[in-house]
Coordinates of C-alpha atoms in Angstrom, one line a residue:
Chain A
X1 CA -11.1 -79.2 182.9
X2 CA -12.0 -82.3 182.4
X3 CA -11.0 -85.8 184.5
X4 CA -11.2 -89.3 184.6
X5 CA -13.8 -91.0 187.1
X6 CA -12.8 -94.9 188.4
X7 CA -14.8 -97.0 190.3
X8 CA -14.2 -100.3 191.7
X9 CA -15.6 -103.2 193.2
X10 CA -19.3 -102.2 195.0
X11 CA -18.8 -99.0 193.6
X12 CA -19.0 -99.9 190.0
X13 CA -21.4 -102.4 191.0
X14 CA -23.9 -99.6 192.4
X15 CA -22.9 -97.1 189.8
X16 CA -22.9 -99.4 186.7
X17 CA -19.8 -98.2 185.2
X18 CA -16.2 -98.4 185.6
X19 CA -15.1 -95.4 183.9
X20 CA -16.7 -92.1 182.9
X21 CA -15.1 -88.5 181.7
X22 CA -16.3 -85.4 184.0
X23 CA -16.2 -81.7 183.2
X24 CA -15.4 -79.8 186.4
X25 CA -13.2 -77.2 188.0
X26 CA -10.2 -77.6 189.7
X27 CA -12.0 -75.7 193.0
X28 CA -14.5 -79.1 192.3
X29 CA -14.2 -81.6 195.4
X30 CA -14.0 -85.5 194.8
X31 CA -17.9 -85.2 196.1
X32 CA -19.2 -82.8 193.8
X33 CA -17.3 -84.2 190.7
X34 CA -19.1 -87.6 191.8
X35 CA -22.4 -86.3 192.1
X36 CA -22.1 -84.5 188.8
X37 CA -22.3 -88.0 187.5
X38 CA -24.4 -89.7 189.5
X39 CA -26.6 -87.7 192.0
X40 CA -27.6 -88.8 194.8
X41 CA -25.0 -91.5 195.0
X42 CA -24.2 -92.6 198.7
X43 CA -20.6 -92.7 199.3
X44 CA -20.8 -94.2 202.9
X45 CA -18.2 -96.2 204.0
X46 CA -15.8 -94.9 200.6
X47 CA -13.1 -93.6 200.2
X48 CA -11.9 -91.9 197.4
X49 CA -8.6 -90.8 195.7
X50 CA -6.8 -88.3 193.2
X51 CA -4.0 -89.4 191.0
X52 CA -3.5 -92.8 193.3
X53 CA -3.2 -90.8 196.6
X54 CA -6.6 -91.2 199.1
X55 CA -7.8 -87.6 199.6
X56 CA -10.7 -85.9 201.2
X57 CA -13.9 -86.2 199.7
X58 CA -14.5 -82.4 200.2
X59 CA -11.3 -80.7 199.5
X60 CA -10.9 -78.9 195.7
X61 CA -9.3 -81.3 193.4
X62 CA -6.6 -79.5 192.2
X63 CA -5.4 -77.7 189.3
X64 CA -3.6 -80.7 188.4
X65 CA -6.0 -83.6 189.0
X66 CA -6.4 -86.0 186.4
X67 CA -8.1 -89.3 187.9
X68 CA -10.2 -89.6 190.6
X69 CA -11.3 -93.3 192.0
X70 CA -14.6 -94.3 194.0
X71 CA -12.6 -97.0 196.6
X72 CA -14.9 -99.0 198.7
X73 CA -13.4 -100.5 201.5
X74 CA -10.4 -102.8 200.9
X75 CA -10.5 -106.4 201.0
X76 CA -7.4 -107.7 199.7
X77 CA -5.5 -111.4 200.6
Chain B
X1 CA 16.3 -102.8 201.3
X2 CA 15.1 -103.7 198.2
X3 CA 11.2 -104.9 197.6
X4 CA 9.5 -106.5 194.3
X5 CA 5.7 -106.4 194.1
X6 CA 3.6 -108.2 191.4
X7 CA 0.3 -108.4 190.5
X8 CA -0.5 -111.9 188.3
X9 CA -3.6 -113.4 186.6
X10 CA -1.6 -116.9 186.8
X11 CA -1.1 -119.1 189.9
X12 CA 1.5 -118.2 192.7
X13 CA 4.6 -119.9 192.0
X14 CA 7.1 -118.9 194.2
X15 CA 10.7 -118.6 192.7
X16 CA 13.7 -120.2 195.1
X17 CA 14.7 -118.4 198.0
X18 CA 17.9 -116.6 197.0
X19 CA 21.1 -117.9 198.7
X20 CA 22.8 -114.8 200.2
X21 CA 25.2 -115.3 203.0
X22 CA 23.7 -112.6 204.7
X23 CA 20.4 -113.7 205.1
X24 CA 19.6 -115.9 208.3
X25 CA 15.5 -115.9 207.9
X26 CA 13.1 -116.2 205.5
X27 CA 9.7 -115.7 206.1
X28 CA 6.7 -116.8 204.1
X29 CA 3.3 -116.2 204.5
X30 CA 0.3 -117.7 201.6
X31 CA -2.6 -116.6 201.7
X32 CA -5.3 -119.2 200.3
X33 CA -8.8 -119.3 198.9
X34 CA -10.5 -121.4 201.6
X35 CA -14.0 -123.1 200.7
X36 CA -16.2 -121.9 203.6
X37 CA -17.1 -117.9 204.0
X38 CA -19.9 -118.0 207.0
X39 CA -22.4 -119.7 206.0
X40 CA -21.6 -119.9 202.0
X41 CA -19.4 -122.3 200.4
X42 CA -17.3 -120.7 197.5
X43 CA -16.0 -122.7 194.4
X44 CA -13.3 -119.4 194.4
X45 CA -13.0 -115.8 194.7
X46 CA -12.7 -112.9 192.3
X47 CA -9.4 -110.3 192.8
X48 CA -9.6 -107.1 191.3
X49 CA -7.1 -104.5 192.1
X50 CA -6.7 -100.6 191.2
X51 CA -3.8 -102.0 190.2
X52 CA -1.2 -98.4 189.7
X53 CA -2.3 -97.3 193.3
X54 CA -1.7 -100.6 194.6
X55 CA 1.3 -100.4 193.7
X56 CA 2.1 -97.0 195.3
X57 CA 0.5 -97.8 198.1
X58 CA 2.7 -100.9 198.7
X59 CA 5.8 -99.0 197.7
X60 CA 4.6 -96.6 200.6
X61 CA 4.1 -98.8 202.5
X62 CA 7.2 -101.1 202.8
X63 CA 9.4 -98.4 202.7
X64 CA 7.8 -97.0 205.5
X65 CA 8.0 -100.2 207.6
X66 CA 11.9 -100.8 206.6
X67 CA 12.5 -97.8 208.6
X68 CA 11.8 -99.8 211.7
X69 CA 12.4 -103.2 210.3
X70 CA 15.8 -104.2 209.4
X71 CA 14.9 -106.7 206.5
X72 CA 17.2 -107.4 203.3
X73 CA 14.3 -107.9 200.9
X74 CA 10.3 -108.1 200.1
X75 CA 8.5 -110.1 197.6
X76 CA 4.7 -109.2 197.1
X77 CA 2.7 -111.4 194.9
X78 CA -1.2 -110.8 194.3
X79 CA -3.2 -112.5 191.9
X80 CA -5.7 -111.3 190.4
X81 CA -8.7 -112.3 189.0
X82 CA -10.9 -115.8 189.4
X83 CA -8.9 -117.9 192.0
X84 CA -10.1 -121.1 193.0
X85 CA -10.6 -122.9 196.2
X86 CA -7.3 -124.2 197.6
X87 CA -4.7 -121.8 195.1
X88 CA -2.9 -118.8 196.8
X89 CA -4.5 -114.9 196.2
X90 CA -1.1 -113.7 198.0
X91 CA 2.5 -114.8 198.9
X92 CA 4.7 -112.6 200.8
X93 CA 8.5 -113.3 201.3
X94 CA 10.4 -111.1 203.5
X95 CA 14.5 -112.0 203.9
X96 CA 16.2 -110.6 207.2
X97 CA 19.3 -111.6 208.9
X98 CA 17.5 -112.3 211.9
X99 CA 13.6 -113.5 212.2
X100 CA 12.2 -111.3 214.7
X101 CA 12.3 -108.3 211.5
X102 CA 11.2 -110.6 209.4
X103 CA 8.3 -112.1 211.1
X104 CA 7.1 -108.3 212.5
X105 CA 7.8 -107.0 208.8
X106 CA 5.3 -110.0 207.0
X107 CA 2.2 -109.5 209.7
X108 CA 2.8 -106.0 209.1
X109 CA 2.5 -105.9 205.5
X110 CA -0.6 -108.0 206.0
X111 CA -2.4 -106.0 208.1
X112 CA -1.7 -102.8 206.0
X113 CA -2.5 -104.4 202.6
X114 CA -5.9 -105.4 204.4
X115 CA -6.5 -101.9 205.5
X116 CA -5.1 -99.6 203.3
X117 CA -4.5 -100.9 199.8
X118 CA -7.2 -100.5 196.7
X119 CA -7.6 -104.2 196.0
X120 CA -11.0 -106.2 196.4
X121 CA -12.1 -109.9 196.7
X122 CA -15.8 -111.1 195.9
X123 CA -17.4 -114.4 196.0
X124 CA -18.8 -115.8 192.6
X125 CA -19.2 -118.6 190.2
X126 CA -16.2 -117.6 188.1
X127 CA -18.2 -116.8 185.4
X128 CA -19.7 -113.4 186.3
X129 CA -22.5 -114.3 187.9
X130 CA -22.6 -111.8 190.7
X131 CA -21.5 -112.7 194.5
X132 CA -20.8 -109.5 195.6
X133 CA -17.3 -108.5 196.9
X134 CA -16.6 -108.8 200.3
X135 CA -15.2 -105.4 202.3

């Protein structure tokens, strides 16, 4: 399968992109479908979500998981 | 209760305060782009927002607080984008019959939006050069 990889803010800053495609499986978690893209990647202090809900970095993404986002700590207002 | 939530590249203009007969507080809260962060002195600050889960967050959200507020109506507005020095990033406007809702229901939304909700603020020249967006 194959999903859509967001990152924001600090994150895009460190990764250098916004947006990439990932090939994975749905038994893939959030971490390894990040590190498939950029290894090594420190994640501290993130927090990441599938299809707009925050989820565990380790748990499989689903069967039915379309977009994952790299969310660094909220600073909105 | 009913809630509107908007995300805008343009300045905050609040529309009028709708005259229900109902409605016995209004509550307002702006939040603006001051000039001093620490030590640093900002011309404005950059909003970006993950803008579809924002939105569900903040639909999350204020449902979840009119359970135990008893408020008439919300009105989120976030701007996005370069916003200078002195302009509002955020008005809230929450309508109650009585203030004590009202007042609990506004701080409330604030504190979540700060905690919980994917949008980002970071201090720069307006014109890309990087300031680095503050957590």
């Amino acid at each position: 399968m194959q999903v859509r990889v967001l990152a924001f803010a600090t994150a895009a800053t460190k990764l250098g992109w916004r947006e990439m495609l990932a090939e994975c499986s749905h038994r893939d978690s959030p971490r390894a479908v990040l590190a498939s893209l950029a290894p090594g990647f420190d994640v501290t202090g993130m927090r990441v979500s599938v299809d707009l809900d925050y989820r565990s970095w380790d748990e499989p993404i689903g069967r039915k998981a379309q977009e994952i986002a790299v969310v660094p700590p909220v600073s909105g207002g | 209760m009913t809630h509107e939530i908007i995300f805008t590249g343009e300045p905050i203009v609040p529309p009028a305060v709708p005259a229900l007969r109902e409605i016995g507080a209004s509550v307002e809260f702006s939040g603006i782009v001051r000039e001093t962060e620490g030590d640093a002195k900002l011309e404005g600050l950059r909003y970006e927002a993950y803008e579809p889960m924002a939105r569900r967050k903040l639909d999350g959200i204020i449902a979840e607080l009119a359970a135990s507020h008893e408020c008439g109506s919300v009105l989120f507005i976030h701007r996005l984008g370069w916003v200078p020095v002195g302009e509002a990033s955020l008005f809230i406007r929450v309508l109650a019959k009585h203030r004590g809702p009202a007042l609990r229901m506004c701080g409330e939304i604030i504190e979540r939006l700060k905690a919980d909700v994917p949008v980002w603020k970071a201090a720069d020249d307006g014109a890309g050069a990087p300031g680095g967006f503050s957590c």
